[in-house]
PDB file of C-alpha atoms and ligand atoms in Angstrom:
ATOM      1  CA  UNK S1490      75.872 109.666 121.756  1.00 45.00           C
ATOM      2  CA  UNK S1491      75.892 113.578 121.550  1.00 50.00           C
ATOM      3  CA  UNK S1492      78.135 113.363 118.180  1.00 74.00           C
ATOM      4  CA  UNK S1493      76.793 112.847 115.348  1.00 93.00           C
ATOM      5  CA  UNK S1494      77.774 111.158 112.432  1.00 95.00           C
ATOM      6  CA  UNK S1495      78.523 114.038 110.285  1.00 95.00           C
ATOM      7  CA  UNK S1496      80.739 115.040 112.991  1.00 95.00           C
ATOM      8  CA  UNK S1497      83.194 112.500 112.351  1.00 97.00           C
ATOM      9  CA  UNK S1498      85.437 112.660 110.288  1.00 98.00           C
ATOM     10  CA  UNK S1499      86.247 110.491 106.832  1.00 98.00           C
ATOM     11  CA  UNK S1500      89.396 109.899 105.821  1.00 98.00           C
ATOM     12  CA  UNK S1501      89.805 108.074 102.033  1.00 99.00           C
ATOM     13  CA  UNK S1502      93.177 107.192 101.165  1.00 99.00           C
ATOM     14  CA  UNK S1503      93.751 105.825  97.291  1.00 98.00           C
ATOM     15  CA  UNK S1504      96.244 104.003  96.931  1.00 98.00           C
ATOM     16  CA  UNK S1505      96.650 104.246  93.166  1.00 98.00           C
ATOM     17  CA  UNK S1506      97.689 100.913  91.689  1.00 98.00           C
ATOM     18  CA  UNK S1507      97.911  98.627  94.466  1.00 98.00           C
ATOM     19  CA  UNK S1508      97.131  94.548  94.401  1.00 98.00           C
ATOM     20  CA  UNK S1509      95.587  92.717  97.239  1.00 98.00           C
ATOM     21  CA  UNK S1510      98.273  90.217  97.109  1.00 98.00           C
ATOM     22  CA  UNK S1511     101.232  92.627  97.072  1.00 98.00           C
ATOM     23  CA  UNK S1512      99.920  93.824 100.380  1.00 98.00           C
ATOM     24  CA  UNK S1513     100.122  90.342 101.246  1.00 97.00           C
ATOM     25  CA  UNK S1514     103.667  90.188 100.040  1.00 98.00           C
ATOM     26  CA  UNK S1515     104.729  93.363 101.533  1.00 98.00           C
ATOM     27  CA  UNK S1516     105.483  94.391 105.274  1.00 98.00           C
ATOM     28  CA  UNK S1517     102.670  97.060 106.094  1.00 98.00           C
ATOM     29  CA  UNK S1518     102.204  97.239 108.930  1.00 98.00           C
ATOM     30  CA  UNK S1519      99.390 100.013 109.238  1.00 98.00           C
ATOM     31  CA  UNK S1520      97.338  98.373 106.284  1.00 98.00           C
ATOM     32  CA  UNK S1521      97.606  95.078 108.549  1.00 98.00           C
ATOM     33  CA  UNK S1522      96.583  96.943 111.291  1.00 98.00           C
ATOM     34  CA  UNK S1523      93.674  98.811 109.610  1.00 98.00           C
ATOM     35  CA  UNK S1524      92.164  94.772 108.439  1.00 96.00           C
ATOM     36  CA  UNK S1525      92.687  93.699 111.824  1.00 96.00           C
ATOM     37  CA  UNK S1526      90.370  96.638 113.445  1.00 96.00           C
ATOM     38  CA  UNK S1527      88.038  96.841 110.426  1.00 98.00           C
ATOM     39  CA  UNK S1528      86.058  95.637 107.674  1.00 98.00           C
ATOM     40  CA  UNK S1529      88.419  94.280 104.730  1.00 98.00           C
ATOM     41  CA  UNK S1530      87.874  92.502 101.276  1.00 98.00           C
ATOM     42  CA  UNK S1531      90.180  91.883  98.959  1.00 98.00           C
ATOM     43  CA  UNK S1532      88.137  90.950  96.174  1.00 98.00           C
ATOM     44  CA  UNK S1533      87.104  94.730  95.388  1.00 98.00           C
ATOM     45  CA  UNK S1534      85.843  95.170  91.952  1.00 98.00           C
ATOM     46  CA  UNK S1535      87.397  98.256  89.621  1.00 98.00           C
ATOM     47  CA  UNK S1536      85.557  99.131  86.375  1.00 98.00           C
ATOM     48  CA  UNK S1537      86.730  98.461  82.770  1.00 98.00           C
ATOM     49  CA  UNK S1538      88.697 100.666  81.476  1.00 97.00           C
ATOM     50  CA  UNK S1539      90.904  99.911  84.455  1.00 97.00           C
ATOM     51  CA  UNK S1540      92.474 103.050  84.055  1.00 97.00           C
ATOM     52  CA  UNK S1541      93.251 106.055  86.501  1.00 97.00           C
ATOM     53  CA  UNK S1542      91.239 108.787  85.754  1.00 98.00           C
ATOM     54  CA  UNK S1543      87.903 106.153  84.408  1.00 98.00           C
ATOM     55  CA  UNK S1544      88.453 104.779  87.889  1.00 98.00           C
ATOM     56  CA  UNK S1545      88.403 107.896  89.998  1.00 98.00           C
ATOM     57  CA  UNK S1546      85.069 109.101  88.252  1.00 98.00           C
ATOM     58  CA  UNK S1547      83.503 106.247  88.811  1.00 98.00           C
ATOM     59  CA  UNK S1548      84.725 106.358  92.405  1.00 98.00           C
ATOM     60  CA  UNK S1549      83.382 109.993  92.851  1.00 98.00           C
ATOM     61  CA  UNK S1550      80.770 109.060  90.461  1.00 98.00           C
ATOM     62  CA  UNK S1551      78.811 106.388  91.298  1.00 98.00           C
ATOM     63  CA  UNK S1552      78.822 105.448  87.945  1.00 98.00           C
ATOM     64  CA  UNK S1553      80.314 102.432  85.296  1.00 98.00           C
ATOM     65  CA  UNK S1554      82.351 104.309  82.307  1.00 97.00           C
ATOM     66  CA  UNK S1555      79.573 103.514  80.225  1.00 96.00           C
ATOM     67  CA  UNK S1556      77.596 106.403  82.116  1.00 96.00           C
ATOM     68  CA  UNK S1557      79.989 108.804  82.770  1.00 96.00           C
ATOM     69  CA  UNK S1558      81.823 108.939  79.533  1.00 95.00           C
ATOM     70  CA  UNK S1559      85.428 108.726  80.769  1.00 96.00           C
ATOM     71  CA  UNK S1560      87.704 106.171  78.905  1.00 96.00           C
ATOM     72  CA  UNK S1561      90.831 107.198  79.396  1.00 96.00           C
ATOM     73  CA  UNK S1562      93.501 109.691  81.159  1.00 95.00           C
ATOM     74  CA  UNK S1563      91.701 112.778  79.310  1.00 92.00           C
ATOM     75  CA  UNK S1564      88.545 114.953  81.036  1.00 93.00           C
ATOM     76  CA  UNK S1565      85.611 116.047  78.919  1.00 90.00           C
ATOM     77  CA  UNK S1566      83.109 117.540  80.496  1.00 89.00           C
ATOM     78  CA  UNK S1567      80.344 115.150  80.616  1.00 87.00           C
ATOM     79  CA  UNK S1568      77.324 115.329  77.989  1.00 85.00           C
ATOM     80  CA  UNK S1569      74.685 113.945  80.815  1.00 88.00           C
ATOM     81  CA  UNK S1570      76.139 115.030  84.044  1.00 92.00           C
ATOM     82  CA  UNK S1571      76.124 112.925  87.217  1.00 96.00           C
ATOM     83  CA  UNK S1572      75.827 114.300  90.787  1.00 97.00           C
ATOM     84  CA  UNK S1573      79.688 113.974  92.264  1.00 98.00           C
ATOM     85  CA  UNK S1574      80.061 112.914  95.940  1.00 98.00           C
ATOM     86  CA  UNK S1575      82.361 116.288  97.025  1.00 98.00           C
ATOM     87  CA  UNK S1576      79.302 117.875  95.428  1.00 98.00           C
ATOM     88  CA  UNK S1577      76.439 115.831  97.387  1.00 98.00           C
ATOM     89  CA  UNK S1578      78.340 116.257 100.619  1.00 98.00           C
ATOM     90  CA  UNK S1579      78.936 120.001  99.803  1.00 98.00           C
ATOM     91  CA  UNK S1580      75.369 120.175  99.335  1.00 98.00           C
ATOM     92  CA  UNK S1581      74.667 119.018 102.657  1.00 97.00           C
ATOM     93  CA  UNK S1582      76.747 121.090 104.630  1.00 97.00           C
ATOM     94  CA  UNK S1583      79.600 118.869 104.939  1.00 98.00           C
ATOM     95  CA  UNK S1584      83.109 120.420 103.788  1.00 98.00           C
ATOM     96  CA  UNK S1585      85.791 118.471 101.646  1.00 98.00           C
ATOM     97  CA  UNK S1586      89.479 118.271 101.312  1.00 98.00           C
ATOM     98  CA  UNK S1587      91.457 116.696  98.546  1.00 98.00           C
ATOM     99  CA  UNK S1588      95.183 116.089  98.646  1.00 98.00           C
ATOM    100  CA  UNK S1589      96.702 114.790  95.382  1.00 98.00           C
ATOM    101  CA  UNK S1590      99.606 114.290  93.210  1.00 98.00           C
ATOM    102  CA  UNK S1591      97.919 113.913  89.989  1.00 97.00           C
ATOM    103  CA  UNK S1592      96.845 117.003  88.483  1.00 96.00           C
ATOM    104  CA  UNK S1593      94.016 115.172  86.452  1.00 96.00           C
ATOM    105  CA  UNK S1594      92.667 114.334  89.389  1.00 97.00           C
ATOM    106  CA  UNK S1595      90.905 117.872  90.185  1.00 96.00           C
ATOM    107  CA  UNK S1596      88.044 117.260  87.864  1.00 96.00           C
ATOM    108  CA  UNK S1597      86.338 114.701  90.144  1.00 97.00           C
ATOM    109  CA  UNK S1598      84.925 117.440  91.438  1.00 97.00           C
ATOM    110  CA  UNK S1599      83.198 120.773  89.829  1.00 95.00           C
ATOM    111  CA  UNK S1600      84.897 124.069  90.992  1.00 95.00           C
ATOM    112  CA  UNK S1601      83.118 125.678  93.952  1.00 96.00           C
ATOM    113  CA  UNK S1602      82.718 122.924  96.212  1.00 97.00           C
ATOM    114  CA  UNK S1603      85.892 122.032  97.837  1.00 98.00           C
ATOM    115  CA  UNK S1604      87.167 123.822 101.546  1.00 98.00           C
ATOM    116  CA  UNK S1605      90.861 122.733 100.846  1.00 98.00           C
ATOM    117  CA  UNK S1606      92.622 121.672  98.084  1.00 98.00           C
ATOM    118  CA  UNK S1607      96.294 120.666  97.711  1.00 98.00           C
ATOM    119  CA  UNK S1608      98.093 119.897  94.594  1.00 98.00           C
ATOM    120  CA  UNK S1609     101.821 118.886  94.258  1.00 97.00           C
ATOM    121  CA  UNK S1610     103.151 117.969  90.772  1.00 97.00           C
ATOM    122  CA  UNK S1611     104.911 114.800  92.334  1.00 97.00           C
ATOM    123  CA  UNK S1612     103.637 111.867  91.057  1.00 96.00           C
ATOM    124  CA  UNK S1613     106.379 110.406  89.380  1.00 96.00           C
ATOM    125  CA  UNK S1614     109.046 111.126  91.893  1.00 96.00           C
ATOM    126  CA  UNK S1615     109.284 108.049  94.352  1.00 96.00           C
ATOM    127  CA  UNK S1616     109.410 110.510  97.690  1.00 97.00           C
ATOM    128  CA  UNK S1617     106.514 112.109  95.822  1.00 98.00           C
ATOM    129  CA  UNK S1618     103.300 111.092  98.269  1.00 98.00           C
ATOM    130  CA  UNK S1619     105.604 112.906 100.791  1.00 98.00           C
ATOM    131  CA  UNK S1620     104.270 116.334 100.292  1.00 98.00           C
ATOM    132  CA  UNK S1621     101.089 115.372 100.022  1.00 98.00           C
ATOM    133  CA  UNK S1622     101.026 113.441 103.196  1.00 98.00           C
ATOM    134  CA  UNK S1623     101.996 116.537 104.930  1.00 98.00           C
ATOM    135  CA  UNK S1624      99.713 118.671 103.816  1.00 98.00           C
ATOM    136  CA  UNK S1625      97.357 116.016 104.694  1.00 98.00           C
ATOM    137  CA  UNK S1626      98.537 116.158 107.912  1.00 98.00           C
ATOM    138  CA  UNK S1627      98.758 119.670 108.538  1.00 98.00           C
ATOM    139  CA  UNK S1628      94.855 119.974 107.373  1.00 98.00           C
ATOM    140  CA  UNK S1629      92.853 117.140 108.810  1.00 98.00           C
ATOM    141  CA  UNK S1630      94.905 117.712 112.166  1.00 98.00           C
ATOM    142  CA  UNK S1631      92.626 120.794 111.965  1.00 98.00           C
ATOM    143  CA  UNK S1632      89.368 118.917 111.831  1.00 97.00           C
ATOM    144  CA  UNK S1633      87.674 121.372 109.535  1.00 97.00           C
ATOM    145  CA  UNK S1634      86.922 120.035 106.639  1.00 98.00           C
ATOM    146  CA  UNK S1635      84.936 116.602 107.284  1.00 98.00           C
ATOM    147  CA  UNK S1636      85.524 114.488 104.641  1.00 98.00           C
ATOM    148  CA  UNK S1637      89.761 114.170 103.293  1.00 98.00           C
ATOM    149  CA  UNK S1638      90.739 112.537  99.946  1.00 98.00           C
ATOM    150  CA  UNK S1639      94.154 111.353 100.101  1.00 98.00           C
ATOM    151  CA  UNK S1640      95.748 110.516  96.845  1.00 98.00           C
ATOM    152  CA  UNK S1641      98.962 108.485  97.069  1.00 98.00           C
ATOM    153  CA  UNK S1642     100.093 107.944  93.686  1.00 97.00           C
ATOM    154  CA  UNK S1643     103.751 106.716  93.027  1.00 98.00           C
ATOM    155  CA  UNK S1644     102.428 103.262  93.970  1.00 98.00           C
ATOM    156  CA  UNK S1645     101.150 103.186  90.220  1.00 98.00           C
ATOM    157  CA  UNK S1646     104.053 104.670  89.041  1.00 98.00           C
ATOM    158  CA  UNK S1647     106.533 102.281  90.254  1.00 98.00           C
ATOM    159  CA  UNK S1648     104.322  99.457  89.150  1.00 98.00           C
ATOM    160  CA  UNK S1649     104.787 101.066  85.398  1.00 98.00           C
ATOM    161  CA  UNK S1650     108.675 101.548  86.212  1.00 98.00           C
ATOM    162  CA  UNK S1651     109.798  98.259  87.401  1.00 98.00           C
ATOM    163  CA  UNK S1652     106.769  96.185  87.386  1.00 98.00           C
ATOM    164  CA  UNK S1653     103.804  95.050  89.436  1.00 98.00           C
ATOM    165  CA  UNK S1654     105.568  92.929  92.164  1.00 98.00           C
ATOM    166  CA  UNK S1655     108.464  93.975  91.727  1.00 98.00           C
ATOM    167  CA  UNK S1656     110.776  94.345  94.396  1.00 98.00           C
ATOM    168  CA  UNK S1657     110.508  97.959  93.916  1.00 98.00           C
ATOM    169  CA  UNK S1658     106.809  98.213  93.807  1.00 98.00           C
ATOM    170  CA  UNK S1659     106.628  96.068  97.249  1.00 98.00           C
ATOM    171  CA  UNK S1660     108.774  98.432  98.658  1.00 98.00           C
ATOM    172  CA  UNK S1661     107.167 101.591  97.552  1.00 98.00           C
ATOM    173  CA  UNK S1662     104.010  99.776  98.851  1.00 98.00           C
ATOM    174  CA  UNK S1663     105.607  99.911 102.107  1.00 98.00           C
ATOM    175  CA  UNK S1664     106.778 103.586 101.724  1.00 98.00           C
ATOM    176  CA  UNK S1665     103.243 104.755 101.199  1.00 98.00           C
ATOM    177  CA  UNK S1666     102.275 102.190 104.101  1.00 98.00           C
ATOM    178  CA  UNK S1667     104.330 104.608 106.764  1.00 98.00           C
ATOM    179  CA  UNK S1668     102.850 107.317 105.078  1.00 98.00           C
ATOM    180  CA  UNK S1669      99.551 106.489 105.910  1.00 98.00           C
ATOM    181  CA  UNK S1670     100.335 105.711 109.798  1.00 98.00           C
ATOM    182  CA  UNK S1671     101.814 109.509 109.858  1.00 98.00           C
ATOM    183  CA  UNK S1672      98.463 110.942 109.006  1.00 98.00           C
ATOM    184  CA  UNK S1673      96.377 108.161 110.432  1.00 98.00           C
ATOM    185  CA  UNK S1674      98.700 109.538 113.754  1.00 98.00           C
ATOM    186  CA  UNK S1675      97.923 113.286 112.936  1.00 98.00           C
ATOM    187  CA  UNK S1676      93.992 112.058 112.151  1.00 98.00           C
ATOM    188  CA  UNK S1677      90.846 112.823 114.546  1.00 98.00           C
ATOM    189  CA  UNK S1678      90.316 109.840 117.000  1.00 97.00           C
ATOM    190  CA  UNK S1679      87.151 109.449 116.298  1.00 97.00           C
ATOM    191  CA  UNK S1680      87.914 109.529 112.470  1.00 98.00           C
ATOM    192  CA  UNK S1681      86.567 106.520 109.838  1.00 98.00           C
ATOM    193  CA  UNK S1682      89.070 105.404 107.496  1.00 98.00           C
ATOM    194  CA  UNK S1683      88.189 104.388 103.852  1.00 98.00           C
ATOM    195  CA  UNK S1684      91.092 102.562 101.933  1.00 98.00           C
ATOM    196  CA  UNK S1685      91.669 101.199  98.906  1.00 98.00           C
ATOM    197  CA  UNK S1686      92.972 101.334  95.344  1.00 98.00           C
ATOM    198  CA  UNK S1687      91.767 102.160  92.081  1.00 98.00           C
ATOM    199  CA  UNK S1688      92.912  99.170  89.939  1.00 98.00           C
ATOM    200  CA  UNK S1689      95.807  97.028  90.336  1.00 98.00           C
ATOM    201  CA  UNK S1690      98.157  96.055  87.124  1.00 98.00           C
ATOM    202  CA  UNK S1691     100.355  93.348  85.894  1.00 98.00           C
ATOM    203  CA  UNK S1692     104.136  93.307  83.898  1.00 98.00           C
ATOM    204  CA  UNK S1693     104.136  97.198  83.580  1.00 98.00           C
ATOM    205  CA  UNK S1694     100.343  98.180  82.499  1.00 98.00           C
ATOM    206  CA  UNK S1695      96.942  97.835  83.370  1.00 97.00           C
ATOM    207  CA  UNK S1696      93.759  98.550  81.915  1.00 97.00           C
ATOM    208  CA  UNK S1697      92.359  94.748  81.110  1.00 97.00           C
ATOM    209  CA  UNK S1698      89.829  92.758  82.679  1.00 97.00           C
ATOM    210  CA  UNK S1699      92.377  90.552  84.278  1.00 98.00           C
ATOM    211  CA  UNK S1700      91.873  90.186  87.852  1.00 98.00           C
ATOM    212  CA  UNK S1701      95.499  91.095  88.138  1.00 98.00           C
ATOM    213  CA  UNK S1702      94.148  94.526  86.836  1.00 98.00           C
ATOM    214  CA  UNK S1703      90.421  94.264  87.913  1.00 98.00           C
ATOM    215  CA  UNK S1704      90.573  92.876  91.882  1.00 98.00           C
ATOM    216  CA  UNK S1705      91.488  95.527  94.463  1.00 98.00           C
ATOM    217  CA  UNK S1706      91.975  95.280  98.298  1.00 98.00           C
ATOM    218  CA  UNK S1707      88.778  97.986  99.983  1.00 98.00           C
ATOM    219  CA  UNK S1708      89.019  98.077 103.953  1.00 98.00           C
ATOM    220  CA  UNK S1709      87.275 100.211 106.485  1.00 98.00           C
ATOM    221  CA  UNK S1710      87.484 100.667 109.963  1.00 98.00           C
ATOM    222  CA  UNK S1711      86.781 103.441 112.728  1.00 98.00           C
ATOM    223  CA  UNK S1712      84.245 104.023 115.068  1.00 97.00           C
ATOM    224  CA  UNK S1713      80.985 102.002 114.306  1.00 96.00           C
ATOM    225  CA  UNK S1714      82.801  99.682 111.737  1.00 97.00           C
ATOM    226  CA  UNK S1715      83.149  96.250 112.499  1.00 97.00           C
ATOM    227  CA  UNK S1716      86.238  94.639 113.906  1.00 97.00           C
ATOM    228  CA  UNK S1717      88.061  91.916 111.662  1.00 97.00           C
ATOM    229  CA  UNK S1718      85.482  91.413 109.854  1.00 97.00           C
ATOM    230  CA  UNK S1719      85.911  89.500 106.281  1.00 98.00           C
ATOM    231  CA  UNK S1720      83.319  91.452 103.878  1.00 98.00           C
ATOM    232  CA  UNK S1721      81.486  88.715 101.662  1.00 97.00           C
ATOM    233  CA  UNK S1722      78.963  90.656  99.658  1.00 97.00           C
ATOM    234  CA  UNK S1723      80.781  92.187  95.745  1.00 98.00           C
ATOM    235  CA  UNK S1724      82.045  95.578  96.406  1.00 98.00           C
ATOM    236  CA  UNK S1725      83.316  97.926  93.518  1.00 98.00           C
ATOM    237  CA  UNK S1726      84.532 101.146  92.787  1.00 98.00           C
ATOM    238  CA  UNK S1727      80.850 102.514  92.323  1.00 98.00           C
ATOM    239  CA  UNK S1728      80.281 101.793  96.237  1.00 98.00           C
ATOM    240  CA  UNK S1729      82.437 104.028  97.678  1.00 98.00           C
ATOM    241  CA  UNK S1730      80.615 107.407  97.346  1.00 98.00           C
ATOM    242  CA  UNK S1731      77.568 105.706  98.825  1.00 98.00           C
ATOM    243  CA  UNK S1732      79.059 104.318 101.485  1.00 98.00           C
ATOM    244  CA  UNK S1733      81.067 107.394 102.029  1.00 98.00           C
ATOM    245  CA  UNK S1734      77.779 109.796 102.356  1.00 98.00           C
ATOM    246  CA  UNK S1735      76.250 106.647 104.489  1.00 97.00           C
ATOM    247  CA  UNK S1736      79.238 107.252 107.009  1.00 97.00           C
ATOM    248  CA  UNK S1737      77.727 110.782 107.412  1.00 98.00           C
ATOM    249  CA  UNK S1738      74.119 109.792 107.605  1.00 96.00           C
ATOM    250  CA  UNK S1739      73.034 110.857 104.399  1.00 97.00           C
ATOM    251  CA  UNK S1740      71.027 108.414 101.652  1.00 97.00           C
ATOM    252  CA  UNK S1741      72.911 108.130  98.213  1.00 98.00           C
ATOM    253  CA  UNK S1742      72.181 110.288  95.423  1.00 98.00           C
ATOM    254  CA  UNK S1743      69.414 109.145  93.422  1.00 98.00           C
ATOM    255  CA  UNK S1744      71.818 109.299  90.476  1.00 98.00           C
ATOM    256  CA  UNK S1745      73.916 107.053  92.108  1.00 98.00           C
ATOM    257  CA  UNK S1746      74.158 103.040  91.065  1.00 98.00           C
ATOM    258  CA  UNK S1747      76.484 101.807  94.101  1.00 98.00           C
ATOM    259  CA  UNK S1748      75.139 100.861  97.393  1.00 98.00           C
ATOM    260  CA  UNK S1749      76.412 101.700 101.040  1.00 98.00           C
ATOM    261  CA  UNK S1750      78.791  98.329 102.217  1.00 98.00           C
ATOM    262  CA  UNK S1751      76.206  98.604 105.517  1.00 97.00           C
ATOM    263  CA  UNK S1752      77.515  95.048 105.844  1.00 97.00           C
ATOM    264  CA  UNK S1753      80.715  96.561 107.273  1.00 98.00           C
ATOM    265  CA  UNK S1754      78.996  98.724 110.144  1.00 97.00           C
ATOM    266  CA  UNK S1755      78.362  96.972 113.889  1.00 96.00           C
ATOM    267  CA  UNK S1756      74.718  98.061 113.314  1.00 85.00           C
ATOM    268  CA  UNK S1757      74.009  96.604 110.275  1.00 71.00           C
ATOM    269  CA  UNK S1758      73.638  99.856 109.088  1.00 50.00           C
ATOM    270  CA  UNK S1759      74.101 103.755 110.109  1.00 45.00           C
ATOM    271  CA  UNK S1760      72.560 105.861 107.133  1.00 41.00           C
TER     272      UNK S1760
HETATM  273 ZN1   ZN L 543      98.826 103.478  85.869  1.00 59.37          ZN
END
């Protein structure tokens, strides 16, 4: 194969708030799609607090709370800091996008390391993943930057509006499911796709160590990922920046306490 892995791109799409069940319960079609050609658990761990912004630096982390210092919706700059996966892949030569709708959300990663970076205050607006979805498209059409964060978050907002499965959070699930098809449709052929949410929620909140709250839906699929595959080892939040650098051929940060899902990839293992 004269690509190479770090020639392929990574798409991660959070989809902030969303329950392995209510895809279940909801028609979405692309998320169906994306289990049927990929690697899929539903049984995803988050991390207490399960709480937005705890979640995403864990995510981007590698790291429980306990380590990173981040209990709630508030950034502090961290007393011990911890190598950040935008950062690692920065370091080695591979460029990152974000595309977000929850201004919080830009210190996952330290200033000076991102290629692209687009911010729309929209998060509470239910058409509000729209803009973000198109300048997601617009960019990773472009096949520049390497590695795209998509951040769909009126999913979460919904939930605290009219419930978690609720009517209205089903459907906004399936909203942000079309959403995804556009720029999986606008996306690199050859690109991997990384899914999942951050924590999931029950009645109008989250934050508990309820599964309702804790258990999150993680899927995979692209070249080199396994089709329909059921993943049976524990995944959590903390594996996703190692199995994200994996996907580009590059070990984890030593820093780092997740592990690649290699379980997921036809060869047992890329990195
Ligand atoms: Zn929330």
């Amino acid at each position: 194969m004269s690509e190479t892995l770090r020639d392929m791109p990574v798409i991660f799409f959070m989809m902030d708030g969303v329950r392995p069940d209510a895809i279940d319960a909801a028609d979405t079609p692309t998320l169906d799609g994306m289990r049927q050609r990929g690697a899929y658990t539903a049984m995803a761990q988050s991390v207490m607090p399960s709480i937005t912004l705890p979640c995403h630096m864990s995510i981007f982390k590698s790291v429980p709370p306990s380590r990173h210092g981040i209990l709630q919706n508030e950034y502090m700059p961290l007393a011990r800091p911890v190598m950040g996966l935008i950062e690692h892949l920065h370091n080695n030569g591979i460029d990152s996008a974000m595309y977000y709708n929850w201004d919080y959300l830009r210190d996952v990663v330290q200033p000076g390391h991102l290629y692209r970076n687009f911010y729309s205050n929209t998060s509470l607006d239910p058409e509000g993943d729209v803009p973000t979805v198109e300048a997601a498209c617009e960019g990773i059409s472009k096949n520049d930057a390497k590695f795209s964060f998509v951040y769909l978050g009126t999913t979460d907002t919904m939930g605290h509006a009219a419930g978690w499965m609720s009517d209205m959070y089903l459907r906004q699930i399936e909203k942000i499911d079309g959403l995804i098809a556009q720029v999986l449709h606008a996306a690199p052929a050859n690109s991997r796709v990384l899914i999942h949410s951050d924590h999931g929620g029950h009645e109008r909140t989250h934050g508990t160590d309820m599964p309702e709250d804790m258990n999150i839906p993680w899927m995979l699929a692209g070249p080199g990922i396994k089709e329909g595959h059921a993943i049976g080892r524990d995944v959590s939040l903390l594996d996703t920046a190692p199995t994200i650098a994996s996907l580009f051929g590059l070990e984890p940060h030593q820093q780092w306490e997740g592990s690649p899902v290699t379980e997921a990839y036809v060869d047992g293992g890329m990195a």
